[in-house]
Amino acid sequence: MEKCIVCLKDDHPTTLIKLRQKGCLGIIKASQERGDCLSALEGNFVHQLCRKTYTNPNDIKKYKKEKLVLREIHTNTPKLRSKSHFDFKHHCLFCGNEATDSKKKDKNVFQACSVNFRTCKNTPVFRSPISPDAKPENKRGRPALQEDGFYKTVDFLKHHDDEQISISDLVEKMDEMCDGNAYSQMYLKKRLKQHFGDEIIITDIPGRKSVVTLRETVTCILQDYYQRPSNLNPDDEKSFIKAAAKLIKSDIRSVDTTNLGFCSSYYEVQKFESSAAAVQGVDLPGDISNSFVQFVADNVDHNTRTIDGLNTFHGMGIIAGITPGTKRTQPIPRIAFSTDEIKALAKIEIKYYKPQSDRMAELSYAELKNLNTLDKTFRLDLLSVIIWPLKYPIPMWSGFMQMVQTGDYPGKSSVSFLPMIDLNASDMTCIYSTLNFVANQAKRYDITAILTFDQPLYWKALSIVENENPGSTLKSMVLRLGPFHTEMSFLGSIGNLMSNTGLKEMLELIYAPNAVTHILSGKAVARAFRGHMLVDTALYCLLIADIFNIDVSKLLEEPNSTLETTEMKEIDELYSQLSSESCHFRCGESDVLKNLEATVHRKQEILKQSRTAKLWLQYSEMVQVLRQFIKAERTGNWPLHLQSIQEMLPFWQHIK
């Protein structure tokens, strides 16, 4: 028989466990936590259940707690007051300790003891050695501090019974009284109803704050309202109401509602849009007597993809570009217009088109006159591509032209939206109605009718104008192919002519292969323009290097190296003079540039004997036409625009 070292009972060895070093250490550690003197050695026996219970942390805590309670019972045995000194003026009535820190000096009790006595919680131990200021143990239920804050909140509500206070305000007040341990709004409602019963009224309207007031206050309000003077004139009552409304309205206006997130309702926005559309109608805003007006028409789509395929809109949209821009100075009146009224005010007359003849089939192309428009900066274009390897890095052609161009800026343009036509934009009747509307608008404002289309609509509009009678108002209309579409078509011509020449491979050094495909087709206009400028500049670098025996690679590696030829030094000095705005055109007419132009022209004529060189020189010529066209559009030079179009015509036949 062996004995268990925990329960000290004898038992058969088969029911016991023999301890080893690890088991001994566990029992010794548990013994130290329990505070007893149990020792364990290797070879001792113990029941498995006894060992498990003895070393269980929860059982250890329970044992220590019971031990502490027994100690308190032993040390805190109540004593008779006759055996201790007790003074009613200085000792607490509940715990008997000296009440020197009482919050209310007129009551000789601890605040915590008083609350515990009234709530039947934390019953104080007589002459407890624990200080009343010590932090209490965390127990279930609401702490006594909240109860005290609740009663203070009740007192506050009683003393302010002439006011209507919301539950949220009471929660904030209670939060101040109990240091952030206030009740929630729902629980505070419940406690107030339990405390006051039927003597309190709490409103409970969804979406609004719950207001609290006592029944006595409600009674006084009703009594005062009933006993109000009955001899008041109804007009006086209305005047009082109007005066109060004005005061409230002024207070609302004084508040910055934008910071509060307020905005106009969707109904007001729709009313403003309808009012603006009805007031404007087909009028152009402001005074356009000193402005250039150009009308633009193109197809417009709205809700092109709907689930059921209905309520889609595909029509003709018209705008007017005014330079310099004008704007409406009169305010938009707030008037309710119906849809029918807006349709009547802003309406384009639909005229059915029935061609009388097909003169486009008999159209003959006459020989164009050579315009020879004077471009004072055309030699500066040559300077911009020649100076690049000498002054690297410098701006490209666009930046160079911006640096040398001078003149008055007409001002920012404005765009005025005109009514739409609910017809297919490619329909001849729709185009014919658009032409007549623009012609009437031009006649109304005494301006030249200028209308811009994209390429498909331009050709149909041109056929309509050509088939009109000689006395028609459409004959005096200026039809324009949009500059963007013109440039895009010309870029496509360049890409088609230069296919399989190595241009694609050169551009792929700068752009991705897929982007180069769109560049050569003319779709990526901005990238195409920059790419062609770079290639043309590289060609001129090789040409100048061949003429003057310049090592371009050396110049790129050493930009500050000296130039050996006299011509290049003069060109370098000429470029430096361009910093002065007064000599731009004088620099363009300088003898240095004239001699350089003649030298380059002679070299080009020699190189044209080679078919490959002739192809690339033609490419440079096309890029120069492109530069000239963009310059004409940006500067508003109409003769230069016509000359650029004339020079583009031979290349357009190569469009795919």
PDB file of C-alpha atoms in Angstrom, residues 65 121-122 130 134-146 181:
ATOM      1  CA  LYS A  65     -10.307  33.448  -2.174  1.00  0.00           C
ATOM      2  CA  LYS A 121     -24.951  46.757  -2.994  1.00  0.00           C
ATOM      3  CA  ASN A 122     -21.442  46.429  -1.617  1.00  0.00           C
ATOM      4  CA  ILE A 130      -9.937  48.838   2.935  1.00  0.00           C
ATOM      5  CA  ALA A 134      -9.720  52.312  -3.078  1.00  0.00           C
ATOM      6  CA  LYS A 135     -10.784  51.119  -6.505  1.00  0.00           C
ATOM      7  CA  PRO A 136     -13.652  48.632  -6.118  1.00  0.00           C
ATOM      8  CA  GLU A 137     -13.550  45.231  -7.705  1.00  0.00           C
ATOM      9  CA  ASN A 138     -15.206  44.848 -11.101  1.00  0.00           C
ATOM     10  CA  LYS A 139     -18.542  43.214 -10.414  1.00  0.00           C
ATOM     11  CA  ARG A 140     -21.596  42.645 -12.497  1.00  0.00           C
ATOM     12  CA  GLY A 141     -24.153  45.440 -12.617  1.00  0.00           C
ATOM     13  CA  ARG A 142     -23.811  49.190 -12.949  1.00  0.00           C
ATOM     14  CA  PRO A 143     -21.327  50.903 -10.599  1.00  0.00           C
ATOM     15  CA  ALA A 144     -22.485  53.063  -7.756  1.00  0.00           C
ATOM     16  CA  LEU A 145     -21.090  56.157  -9.438  1.00  0.00           C
ATOM     17  CA  GLN A 146     -23.674  55.809 -12.200  1.00  0.00           C
ATOM     18  CA  ASN A 181     -20.058  56.713 -17.132  1.00  0.00           C
TER      19      ASN A 181
END
